[in-house]
PDB file of C-alpha atoms in Angstrom:
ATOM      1  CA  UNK A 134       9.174  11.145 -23.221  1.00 87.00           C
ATOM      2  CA  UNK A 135       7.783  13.105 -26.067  1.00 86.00           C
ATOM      3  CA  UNK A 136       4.596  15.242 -24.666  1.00 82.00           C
ATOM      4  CA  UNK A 137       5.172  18.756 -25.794  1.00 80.00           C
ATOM      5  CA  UNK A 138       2.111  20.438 -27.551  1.00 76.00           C
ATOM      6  CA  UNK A 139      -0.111  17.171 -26.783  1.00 77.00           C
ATOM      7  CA  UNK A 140      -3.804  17.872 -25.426  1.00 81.00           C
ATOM      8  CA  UNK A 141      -4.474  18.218 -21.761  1.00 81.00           C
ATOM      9  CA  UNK A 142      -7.009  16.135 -19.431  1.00 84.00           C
ATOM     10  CA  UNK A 143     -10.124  18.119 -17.602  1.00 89.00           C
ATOM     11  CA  UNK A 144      -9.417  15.662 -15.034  1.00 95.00           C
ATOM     12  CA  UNK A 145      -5.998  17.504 -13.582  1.00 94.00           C
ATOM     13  CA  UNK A 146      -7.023  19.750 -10.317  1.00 94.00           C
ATOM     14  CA  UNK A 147      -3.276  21.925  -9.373  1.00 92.00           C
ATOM     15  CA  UNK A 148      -3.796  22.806  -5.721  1.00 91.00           C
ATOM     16  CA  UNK A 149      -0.532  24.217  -5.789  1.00 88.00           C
ATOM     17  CA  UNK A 150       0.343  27.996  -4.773  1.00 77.00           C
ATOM     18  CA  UNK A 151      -3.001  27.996  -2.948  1.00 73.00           C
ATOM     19  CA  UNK A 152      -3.981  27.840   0.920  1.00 49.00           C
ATOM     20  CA  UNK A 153      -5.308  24.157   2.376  1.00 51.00           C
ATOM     21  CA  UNK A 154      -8.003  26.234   3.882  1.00 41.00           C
ATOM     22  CA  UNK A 155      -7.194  24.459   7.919  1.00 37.00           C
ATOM     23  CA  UNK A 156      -4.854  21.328   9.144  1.00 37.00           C
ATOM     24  CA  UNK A 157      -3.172  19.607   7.146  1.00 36.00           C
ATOM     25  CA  UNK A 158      -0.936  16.395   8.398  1.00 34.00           C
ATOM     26  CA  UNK A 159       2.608  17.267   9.589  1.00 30.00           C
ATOM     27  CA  UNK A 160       5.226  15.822   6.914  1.00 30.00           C
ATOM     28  CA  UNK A 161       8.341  16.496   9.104  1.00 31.00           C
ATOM     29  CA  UNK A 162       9.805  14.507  11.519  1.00 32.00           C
ATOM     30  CA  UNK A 163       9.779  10.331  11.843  1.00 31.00           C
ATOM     31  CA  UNK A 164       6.762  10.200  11.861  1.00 32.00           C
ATOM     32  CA  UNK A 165       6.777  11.244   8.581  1.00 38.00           C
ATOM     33  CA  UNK A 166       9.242   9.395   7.161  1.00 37.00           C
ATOM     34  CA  UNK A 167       7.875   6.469   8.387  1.00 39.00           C
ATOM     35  CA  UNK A 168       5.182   7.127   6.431  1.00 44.00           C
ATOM     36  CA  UNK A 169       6.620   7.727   3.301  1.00 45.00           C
ATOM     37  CA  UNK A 170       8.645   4.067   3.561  1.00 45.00           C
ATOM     38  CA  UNK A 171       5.176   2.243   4.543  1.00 45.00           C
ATOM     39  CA  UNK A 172       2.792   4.382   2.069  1.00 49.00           C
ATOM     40  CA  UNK A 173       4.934   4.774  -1.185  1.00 45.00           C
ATOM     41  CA  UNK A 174       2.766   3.570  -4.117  1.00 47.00           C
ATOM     42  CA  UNK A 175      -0.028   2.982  -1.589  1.00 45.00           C
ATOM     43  CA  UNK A 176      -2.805   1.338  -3.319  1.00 49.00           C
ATOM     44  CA  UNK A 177      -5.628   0.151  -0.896  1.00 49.00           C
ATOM     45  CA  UNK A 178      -7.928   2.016   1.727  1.00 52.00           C
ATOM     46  CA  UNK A 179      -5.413   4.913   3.420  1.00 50.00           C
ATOM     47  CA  UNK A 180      -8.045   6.594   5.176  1.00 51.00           C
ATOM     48  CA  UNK A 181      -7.577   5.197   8.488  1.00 51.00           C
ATOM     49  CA  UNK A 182      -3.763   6.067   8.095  1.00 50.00           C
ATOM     50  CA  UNK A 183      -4.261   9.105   6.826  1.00 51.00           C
ATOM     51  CA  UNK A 184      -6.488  10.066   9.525  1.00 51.00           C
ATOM     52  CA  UNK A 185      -4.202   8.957  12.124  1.00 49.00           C
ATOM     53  CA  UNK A 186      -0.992  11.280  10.798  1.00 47.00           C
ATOM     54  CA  UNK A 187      -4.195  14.026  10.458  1.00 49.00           C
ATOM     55  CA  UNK A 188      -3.831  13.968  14.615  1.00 47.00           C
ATOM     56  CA  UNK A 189      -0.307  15.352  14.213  1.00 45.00           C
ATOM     57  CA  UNK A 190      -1.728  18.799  12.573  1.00 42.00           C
ATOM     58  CA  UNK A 191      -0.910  22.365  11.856  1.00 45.00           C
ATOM     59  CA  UNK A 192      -2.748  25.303  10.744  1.00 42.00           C
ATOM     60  CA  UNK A 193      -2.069  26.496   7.427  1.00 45.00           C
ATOM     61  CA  UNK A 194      -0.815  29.905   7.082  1.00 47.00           C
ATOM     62  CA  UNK A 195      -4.026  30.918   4.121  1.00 51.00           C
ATOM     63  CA  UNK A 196      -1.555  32.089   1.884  1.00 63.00           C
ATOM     64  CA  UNK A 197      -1.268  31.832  -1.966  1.00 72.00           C
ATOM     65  CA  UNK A 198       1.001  32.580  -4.372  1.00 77.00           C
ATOM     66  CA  UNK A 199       1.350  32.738  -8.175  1.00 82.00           C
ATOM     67  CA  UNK A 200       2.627  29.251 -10.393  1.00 84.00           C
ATOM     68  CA  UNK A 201       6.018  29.651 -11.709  1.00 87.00           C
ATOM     69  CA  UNK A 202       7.075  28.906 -15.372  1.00 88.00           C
ATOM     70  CA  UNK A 203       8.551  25.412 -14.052  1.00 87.00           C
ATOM     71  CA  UNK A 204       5.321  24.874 -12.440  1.00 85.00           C
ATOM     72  CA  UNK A 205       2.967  25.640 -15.153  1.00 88.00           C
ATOM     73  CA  UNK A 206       5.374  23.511 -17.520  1.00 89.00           C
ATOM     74  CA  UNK A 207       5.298  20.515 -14.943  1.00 88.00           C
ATOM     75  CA  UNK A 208       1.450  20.831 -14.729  1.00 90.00           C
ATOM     76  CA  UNK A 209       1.494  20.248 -18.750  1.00 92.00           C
ATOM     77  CA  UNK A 210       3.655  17.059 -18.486  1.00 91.00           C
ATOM     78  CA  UNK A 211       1.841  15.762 -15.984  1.00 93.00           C
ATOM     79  CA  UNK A 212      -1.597  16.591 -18.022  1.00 94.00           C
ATOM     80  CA  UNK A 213      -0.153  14.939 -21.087  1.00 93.00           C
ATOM     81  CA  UNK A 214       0.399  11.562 -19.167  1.00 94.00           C
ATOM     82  CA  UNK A 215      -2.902  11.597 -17.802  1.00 96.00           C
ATOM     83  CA  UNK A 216      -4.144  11.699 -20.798  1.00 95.00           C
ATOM     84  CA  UNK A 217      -1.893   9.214 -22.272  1.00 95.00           C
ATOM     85  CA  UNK A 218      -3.646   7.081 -19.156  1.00 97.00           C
ATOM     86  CA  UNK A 219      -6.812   8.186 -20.128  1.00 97.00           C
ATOM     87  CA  UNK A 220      -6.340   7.160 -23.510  1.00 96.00           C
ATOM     88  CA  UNK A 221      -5.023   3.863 -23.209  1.00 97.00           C
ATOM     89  CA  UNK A 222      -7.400   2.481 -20.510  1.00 98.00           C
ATOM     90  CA  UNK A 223     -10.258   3.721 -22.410  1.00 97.00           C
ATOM     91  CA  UNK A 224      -9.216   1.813 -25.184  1.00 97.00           C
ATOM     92  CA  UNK A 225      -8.062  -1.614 -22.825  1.00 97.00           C
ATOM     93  CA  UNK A 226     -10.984  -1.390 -21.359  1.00 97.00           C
ATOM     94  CA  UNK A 227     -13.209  -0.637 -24.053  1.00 96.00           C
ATOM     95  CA  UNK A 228     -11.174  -4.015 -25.613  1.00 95.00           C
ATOM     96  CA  UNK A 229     -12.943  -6.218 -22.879  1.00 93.00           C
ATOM     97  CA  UNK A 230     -16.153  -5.133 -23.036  1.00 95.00           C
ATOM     98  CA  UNK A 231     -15.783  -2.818 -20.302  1.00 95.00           C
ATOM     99  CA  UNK A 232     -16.519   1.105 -19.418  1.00 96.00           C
ATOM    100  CA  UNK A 233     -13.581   2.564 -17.602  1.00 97.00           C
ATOM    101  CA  UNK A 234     -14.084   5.356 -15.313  1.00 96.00           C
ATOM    102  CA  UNK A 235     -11.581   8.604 -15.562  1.00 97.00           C
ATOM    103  CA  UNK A 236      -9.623   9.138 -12.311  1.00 97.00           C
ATOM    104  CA  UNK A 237      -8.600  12.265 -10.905  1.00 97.00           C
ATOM    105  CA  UNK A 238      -5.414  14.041 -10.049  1.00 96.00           C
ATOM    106  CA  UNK A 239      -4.291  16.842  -7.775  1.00 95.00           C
ATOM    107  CA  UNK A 240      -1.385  18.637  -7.806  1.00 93.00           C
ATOM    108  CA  UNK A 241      -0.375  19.929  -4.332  1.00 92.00           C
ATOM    109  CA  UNK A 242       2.058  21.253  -2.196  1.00 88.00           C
ATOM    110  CA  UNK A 243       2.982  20.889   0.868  1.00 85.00           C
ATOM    111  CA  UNK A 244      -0.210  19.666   2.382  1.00 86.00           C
ATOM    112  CA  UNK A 245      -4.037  18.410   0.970  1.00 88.00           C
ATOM    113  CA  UNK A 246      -7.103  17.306   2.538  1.00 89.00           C
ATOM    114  CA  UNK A 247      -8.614  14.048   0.775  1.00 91.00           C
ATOM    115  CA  UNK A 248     -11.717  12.160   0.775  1.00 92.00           C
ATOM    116  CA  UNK A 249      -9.195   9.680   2.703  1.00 89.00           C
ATOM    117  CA  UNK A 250      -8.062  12.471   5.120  1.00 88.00           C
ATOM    118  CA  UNK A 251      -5.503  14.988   5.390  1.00 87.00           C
ATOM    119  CA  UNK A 252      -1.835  14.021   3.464  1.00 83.00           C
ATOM    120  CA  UNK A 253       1.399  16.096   3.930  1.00 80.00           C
ATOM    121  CA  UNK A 254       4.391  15.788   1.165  1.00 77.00           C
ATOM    122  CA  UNK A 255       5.590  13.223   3.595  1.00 75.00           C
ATOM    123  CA  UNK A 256       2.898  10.751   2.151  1.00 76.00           C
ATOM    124  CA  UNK A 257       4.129  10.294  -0.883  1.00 80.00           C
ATOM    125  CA  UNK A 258       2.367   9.483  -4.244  1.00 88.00           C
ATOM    126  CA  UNK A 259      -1.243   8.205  -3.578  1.00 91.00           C
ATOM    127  CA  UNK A 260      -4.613   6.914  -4.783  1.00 94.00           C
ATOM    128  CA  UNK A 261      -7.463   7.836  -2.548  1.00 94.00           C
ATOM    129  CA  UNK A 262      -9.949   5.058  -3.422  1.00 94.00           C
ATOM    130  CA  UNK A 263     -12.751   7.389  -1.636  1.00 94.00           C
ATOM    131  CA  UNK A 264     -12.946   9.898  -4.211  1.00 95.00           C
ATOM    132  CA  UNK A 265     -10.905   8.262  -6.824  1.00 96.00           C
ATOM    133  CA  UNK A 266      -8.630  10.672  -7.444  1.00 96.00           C
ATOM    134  CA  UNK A 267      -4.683  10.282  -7.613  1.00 95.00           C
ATOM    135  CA  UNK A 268      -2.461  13.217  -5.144  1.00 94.00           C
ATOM    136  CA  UNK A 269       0.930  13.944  -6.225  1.00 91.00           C
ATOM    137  CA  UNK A 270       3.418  16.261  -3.886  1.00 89.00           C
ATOM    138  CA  UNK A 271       6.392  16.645  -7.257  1.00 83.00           C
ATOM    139  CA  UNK A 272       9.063  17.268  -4.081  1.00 82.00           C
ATOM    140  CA  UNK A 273       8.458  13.404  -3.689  1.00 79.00           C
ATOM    141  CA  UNK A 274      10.779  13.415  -6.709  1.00 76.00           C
ATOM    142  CA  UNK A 275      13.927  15.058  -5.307  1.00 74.00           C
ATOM    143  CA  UNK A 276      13.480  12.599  -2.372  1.00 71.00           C
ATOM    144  CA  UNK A 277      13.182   9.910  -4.957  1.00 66.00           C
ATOM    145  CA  UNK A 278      16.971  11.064  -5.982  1.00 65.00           C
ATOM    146  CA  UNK A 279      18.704  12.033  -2.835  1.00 62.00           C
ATOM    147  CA  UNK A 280      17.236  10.025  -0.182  1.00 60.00           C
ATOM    148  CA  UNK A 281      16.282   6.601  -2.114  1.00 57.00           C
ATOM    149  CA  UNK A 282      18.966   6.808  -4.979  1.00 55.00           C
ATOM    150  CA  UNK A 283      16.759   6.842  -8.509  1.00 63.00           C
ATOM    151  CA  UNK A 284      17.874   8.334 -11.606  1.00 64.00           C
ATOM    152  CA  UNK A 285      15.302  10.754 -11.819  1.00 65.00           C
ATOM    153  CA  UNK A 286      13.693  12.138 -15.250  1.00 79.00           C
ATOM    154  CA  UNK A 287      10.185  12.745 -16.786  1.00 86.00           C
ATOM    155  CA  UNK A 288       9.976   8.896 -17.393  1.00 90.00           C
ATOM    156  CA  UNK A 289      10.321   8.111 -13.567  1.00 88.00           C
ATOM    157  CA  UNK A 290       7.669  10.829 -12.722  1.00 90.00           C
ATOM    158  CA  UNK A 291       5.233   9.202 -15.770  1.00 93.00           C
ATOM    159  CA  UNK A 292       5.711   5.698 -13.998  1.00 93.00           C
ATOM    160  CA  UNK A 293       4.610   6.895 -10.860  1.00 92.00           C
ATOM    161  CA  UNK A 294       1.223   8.170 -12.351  1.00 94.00           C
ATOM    162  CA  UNK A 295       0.902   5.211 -14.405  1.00 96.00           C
ATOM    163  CA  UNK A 296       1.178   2.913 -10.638  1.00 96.00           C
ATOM    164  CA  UNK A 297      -1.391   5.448  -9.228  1.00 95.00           C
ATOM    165  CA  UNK A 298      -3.724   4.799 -12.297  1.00 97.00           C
ATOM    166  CA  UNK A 299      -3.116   1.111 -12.267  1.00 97.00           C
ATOM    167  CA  UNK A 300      -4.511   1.051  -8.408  1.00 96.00           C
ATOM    168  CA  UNK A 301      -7.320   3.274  -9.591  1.00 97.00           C
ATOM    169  CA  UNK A 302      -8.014   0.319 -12.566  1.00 97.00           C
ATOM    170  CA  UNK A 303      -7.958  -2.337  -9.634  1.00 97.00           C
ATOM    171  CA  UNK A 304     -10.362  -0.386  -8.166  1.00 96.00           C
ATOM    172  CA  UNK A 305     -12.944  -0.121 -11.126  1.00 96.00           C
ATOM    173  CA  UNK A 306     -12.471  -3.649 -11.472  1.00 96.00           C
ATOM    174  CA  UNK A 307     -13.194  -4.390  -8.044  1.00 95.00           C
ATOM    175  CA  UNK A 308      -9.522  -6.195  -7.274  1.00 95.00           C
ATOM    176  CA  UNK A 309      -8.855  -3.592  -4.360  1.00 94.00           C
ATOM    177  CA  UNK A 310     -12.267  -4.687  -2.547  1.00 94.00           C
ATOM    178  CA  UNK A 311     -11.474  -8.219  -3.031  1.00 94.00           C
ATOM    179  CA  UNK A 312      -7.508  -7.999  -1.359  1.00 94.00           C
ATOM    180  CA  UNK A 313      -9.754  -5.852   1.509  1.00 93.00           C
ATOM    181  CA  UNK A 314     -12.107  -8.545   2.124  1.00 93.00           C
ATOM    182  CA  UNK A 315      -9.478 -11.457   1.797  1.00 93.00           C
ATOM    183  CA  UNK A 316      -7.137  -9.378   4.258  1.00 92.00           C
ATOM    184  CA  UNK A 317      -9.915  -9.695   7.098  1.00 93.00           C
ATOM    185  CA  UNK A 318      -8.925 -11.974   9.806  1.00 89.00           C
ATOM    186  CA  UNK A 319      -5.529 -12.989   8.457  1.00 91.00           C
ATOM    187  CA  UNK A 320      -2.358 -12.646  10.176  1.00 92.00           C
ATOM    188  CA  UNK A 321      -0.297  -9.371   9.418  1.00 92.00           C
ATOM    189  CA  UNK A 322       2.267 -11.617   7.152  1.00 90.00           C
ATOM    190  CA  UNK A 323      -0.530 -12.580   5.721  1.00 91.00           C
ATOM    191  CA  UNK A 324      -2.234  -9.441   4.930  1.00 92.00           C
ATOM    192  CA  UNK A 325       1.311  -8.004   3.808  1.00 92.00           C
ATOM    193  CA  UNK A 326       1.357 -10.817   1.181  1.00 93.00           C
ATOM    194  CA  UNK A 327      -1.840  -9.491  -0.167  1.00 94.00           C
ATOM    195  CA  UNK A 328      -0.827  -5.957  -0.324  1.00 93.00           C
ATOM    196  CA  UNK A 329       2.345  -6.743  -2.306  1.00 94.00           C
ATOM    197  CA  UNK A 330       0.510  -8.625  -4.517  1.00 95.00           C
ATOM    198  CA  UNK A 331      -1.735  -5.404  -5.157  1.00 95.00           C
ATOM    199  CA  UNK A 332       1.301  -3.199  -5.519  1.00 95.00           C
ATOM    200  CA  UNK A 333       3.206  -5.849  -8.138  1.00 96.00           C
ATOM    201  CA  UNK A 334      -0.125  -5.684  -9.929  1.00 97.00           C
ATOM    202  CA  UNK A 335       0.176  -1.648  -9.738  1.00 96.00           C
ATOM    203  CA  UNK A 336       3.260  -2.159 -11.267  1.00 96.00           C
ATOM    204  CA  UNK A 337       2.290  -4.343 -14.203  1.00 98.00           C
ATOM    205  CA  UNK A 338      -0.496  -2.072 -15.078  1.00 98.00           C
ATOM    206  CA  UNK A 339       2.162   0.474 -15.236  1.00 97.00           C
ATOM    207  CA  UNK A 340       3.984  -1.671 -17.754  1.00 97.00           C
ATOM    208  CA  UNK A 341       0.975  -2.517 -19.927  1.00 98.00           C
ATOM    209  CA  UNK A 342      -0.057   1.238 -19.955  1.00 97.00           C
ATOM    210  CA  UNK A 343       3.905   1.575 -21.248  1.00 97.00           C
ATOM    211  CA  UNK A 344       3.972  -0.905 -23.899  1.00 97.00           C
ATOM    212  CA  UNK A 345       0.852   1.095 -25.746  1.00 96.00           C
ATOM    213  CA  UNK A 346       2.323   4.662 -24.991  1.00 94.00           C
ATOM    214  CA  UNK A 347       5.530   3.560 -27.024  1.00 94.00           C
ATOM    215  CA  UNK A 348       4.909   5.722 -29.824  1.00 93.00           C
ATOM    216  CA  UNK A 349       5.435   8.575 -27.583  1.00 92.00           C
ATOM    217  CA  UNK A 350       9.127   7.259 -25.496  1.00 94.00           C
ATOM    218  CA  UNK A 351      11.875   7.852 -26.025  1.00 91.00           C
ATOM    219  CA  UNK A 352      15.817   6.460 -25.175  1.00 92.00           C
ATOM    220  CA  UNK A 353      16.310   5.812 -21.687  1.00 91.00           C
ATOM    221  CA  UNK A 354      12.440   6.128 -20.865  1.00 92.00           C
ATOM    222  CA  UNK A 355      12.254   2.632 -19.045  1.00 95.00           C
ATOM    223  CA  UNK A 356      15.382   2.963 -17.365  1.00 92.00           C
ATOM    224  CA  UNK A 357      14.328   5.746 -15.615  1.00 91.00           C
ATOM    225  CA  UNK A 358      11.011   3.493 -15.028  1.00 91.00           C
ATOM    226  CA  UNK A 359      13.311   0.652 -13.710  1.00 91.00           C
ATOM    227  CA  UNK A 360      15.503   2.820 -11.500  1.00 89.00           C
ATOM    228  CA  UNK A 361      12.741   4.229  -9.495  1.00 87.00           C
ATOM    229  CA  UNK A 362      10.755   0.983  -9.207  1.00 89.00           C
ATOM    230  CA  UNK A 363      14.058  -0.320  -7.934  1.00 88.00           C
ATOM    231  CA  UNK A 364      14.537   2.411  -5.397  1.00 85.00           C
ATOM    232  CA  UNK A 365      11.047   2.041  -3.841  1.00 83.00           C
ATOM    233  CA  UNK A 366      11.049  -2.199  -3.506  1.00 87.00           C
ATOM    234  CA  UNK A 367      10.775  -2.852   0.260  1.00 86.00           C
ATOM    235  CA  UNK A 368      13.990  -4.470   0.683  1.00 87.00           C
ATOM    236  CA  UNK A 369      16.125  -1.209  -0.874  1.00 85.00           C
ATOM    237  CA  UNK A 370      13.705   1.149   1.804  1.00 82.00           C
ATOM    238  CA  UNK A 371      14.328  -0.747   4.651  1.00 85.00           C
ATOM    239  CA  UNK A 372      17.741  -0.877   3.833  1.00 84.00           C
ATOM    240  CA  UNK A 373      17.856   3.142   3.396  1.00 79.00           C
ATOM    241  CA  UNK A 374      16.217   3.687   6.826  1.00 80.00           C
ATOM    242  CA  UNK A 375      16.823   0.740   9.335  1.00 84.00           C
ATOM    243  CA  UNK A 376      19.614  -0.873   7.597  1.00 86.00           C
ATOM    244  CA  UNK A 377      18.412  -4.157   7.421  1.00 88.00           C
ATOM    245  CA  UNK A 378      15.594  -6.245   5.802  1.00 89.00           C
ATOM    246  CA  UNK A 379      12.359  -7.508   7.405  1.00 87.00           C
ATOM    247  CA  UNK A 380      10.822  -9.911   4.769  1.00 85.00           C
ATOM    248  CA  UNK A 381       7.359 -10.285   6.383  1.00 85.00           C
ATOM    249  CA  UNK A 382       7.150  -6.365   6.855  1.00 85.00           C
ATOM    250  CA  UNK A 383       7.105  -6.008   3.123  1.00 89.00           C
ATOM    251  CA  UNK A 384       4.079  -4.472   1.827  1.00 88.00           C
ATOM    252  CA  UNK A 385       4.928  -3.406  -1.838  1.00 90.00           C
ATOM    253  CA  UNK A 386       7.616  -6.178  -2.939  1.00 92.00           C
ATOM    254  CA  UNK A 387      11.195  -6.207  -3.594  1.00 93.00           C
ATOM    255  CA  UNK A 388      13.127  -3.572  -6.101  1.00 93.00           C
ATOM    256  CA  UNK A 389      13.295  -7.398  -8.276  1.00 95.00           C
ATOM    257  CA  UNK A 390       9.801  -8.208  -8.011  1.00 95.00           C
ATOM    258  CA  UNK A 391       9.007  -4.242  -8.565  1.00 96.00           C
ATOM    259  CA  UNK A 392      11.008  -4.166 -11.593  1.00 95.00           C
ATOM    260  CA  UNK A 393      10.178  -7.852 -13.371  1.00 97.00           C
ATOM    261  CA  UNK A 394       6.186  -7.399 -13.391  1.00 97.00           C
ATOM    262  CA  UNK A 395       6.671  -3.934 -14.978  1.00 97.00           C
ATOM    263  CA  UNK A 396       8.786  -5.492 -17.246  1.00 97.00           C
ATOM    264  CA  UNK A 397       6.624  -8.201 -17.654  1.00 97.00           C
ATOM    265  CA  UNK A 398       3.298  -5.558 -18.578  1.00 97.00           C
ATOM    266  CA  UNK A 399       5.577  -3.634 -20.533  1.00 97.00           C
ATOM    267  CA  UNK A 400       6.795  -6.897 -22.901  1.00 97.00           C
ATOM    268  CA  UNK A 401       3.388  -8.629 -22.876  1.00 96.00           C
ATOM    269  CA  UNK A 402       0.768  -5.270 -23.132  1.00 96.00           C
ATOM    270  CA  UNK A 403      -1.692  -7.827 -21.862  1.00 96.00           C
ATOM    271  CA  UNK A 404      -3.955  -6.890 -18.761  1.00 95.00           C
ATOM    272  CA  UNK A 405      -4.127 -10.803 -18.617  1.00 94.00           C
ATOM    273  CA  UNK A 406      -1.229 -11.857 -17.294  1.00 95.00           C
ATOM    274  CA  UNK A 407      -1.305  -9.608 -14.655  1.00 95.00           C
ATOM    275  CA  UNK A 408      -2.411 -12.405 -11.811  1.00 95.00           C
ATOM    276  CA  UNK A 409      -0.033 -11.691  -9.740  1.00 96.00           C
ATOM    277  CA  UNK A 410      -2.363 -13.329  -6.845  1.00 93.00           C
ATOM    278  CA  UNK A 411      -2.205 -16.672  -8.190  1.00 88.00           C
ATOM    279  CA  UNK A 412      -5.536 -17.213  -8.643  1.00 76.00           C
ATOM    280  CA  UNK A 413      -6.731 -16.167  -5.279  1.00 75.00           C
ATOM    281  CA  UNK A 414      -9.342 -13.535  -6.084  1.00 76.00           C
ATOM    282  CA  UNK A 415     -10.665 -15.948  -8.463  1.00 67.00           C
TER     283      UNK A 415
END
C-alpha cells in the first residue's frame, strides 16, 4: 500500500512505551486465548467481557520506555490509513446526506484500560462502542501469521482497521443498537446469527472503504486482505484451537462468508448492498 509522506490523523492516541497506570487484564494463559478466538473483529458491546477478563488482573510495573524507529514508522502507517478512513467515510457519508463522526485509535502494548474495561494483547483488535475509539495491540499481527496462518503485510494490518472502522460506521448509523436490541430474548444460536451478520457487515464496509482507497494499493494488497479474513472466519479458528467446527458457536462467519462480502464491498463500493441482515433491522 502506498502511504509514505501522506498526512497524519489527530485522531491516533500511541499508548505504547508508556505505563497503564494500575491492572490491566491478563493476556496469557487460556483464558486468553479463548478470548482472542471469541473477540477477534469484535464489533458490539465488549464491556461486560472485558470486565470479566479485568477480574484476572495484574499490576503494571509504571515503567516507560522510548518508541523505536519501527515503532514510530508503524505509528505513521497506521496514521495514514486512518486517514484514508477518515477520508473516505467523510465523503460516503457526506454522499447520503449524512455527518459522520471521526473515531479514535490507540496504539498499545501489552495492556489498556477502555471505556469498555481493561484489554490485554490477548483481546485482539477492537472497537469500544463506549468511547468510540478503535485499540490495536500490532503483536496481534505475528499471531495473525504463526498461530492462525495469514500472509501477513501492511495490507492485512490496513484491513483490520478498516473492520474496526466499519463497526464504528454501524455504530453512527445506529445498526449496532439495533442487532443489541434484536439479540434480547433470543436463543444463543440465535443471537450468534445476529452477531455474524454484524461482523460480515464489518467486513463489507472494509471492502467499500477498499474500492475508494484504490488509488493508493498496490499488487497483492487484497490478497493480503483475503488471507487474513480467511484466517479469522470461525470455522478456520475453531479448527486451529479445538480441532473441529461448531456451526451454531459461530459469531463472526466463515473464512468464505468473511472473504465474499469483502469482496463483494470491494467490487460494488456501494454502502447499499451491504444488508447482510436480510432486511431484519428494517
Amino acid at each position: 500500500m502506498k502511504w509514505q509522506g501522506r498526512r497524519q490523523s489527530g485522531n491516533l492516541e500511541d499508548r505504547r512505551g508508556s505505563s497503564t497506570g494500575g491492572k490491566v487484564a491478563v493476556g496469557g494463559g487460556i483464558i486468553g486465548l479463548i478470548f482472542l478466538a471469541i473477540q477477534l473483529f469484535s464489533g458490539g458491546d465488549i464491556s461486560e467481557t472485558l470486565q470479566q477478563l479485568e477480574s484476572q488482573t495484574q499490576t503494571s510495573s509504571g515503567e516507560s520506555r522510548e518508541l523505536t524507529a519501527e515503532e514510530i514508522e508503524s505509528r505513521k502507517f497506521i496514521n495514514a490509513v486512518l486517514v484514508d478512513t477518515e477520508d473516505i467515510w467523510n465523503e460516503i457519508f457526506s454522499e447520503n446526506n449524512m455527518n459522520y463522526q471521526e473515531p479514535g485509535l490507540v496504539l498499545f502494548t501489552d495492556g489498556v484500560r477502555t471505556a469498555c474495561g481493561g484489554a490485554s494483547a490477548a483481546s485482539g483488535p477492537f472497537y469500544c462502542p463506549a468511547d468510540q475509539k478503535v485499540y490495536m495491540d500490532l503483536s496481534f499481527f505475528d499471531e495473525l501469521k504463526t498461530r492462525f496462518g495469514a500472509q501477513g503485510g501492511d495490507f492485512a494490518i490496513a484491513y483490520v482497521i478498516a473492520h474496526e472502522v466499519g463497526h464504528h460506521v454501524q455504530t453512527v448509523l445506529g445498526t449496532s443498537g439495533k442487532v443489541r436490541q434484536l439479540q434480547q430474548g433470543r436463543s444463543q444460536a440465535a443471537a450468534n446469527e445476529l452477531s455474524v451478520a454484524l461482523e460480515l457487515q464489518a467486513d463489507f464496509y472494509a471492502g467499500v472503504w477498499a474500492n475508494h482507497n484504490k488509488k493508493y494499493l498496490e499488487q497483492g494488497d487484497i490478497q493480503e486482505a483475503m488471507s487474513a479474513a480467511s484466517a479469522v472466519g470461525d470455522d478456520a479458528i475453531q479448527k486451529r484451537t479445538s480441532g473441529r467446527v461448531v456451526p451454531d458457536a459461530f459469531t463472526h462467519g466463515t473464512s468464505k462468508q468473511r472473504m465474499d462480502w469483502f469482496m463483494r464491498g470491494y467490487n460494488s463500493g456501494d454502502i447499499r448492498q451491504g444488508d447482510t441482515f436480510n432486511g431484519r433491522l428494517n
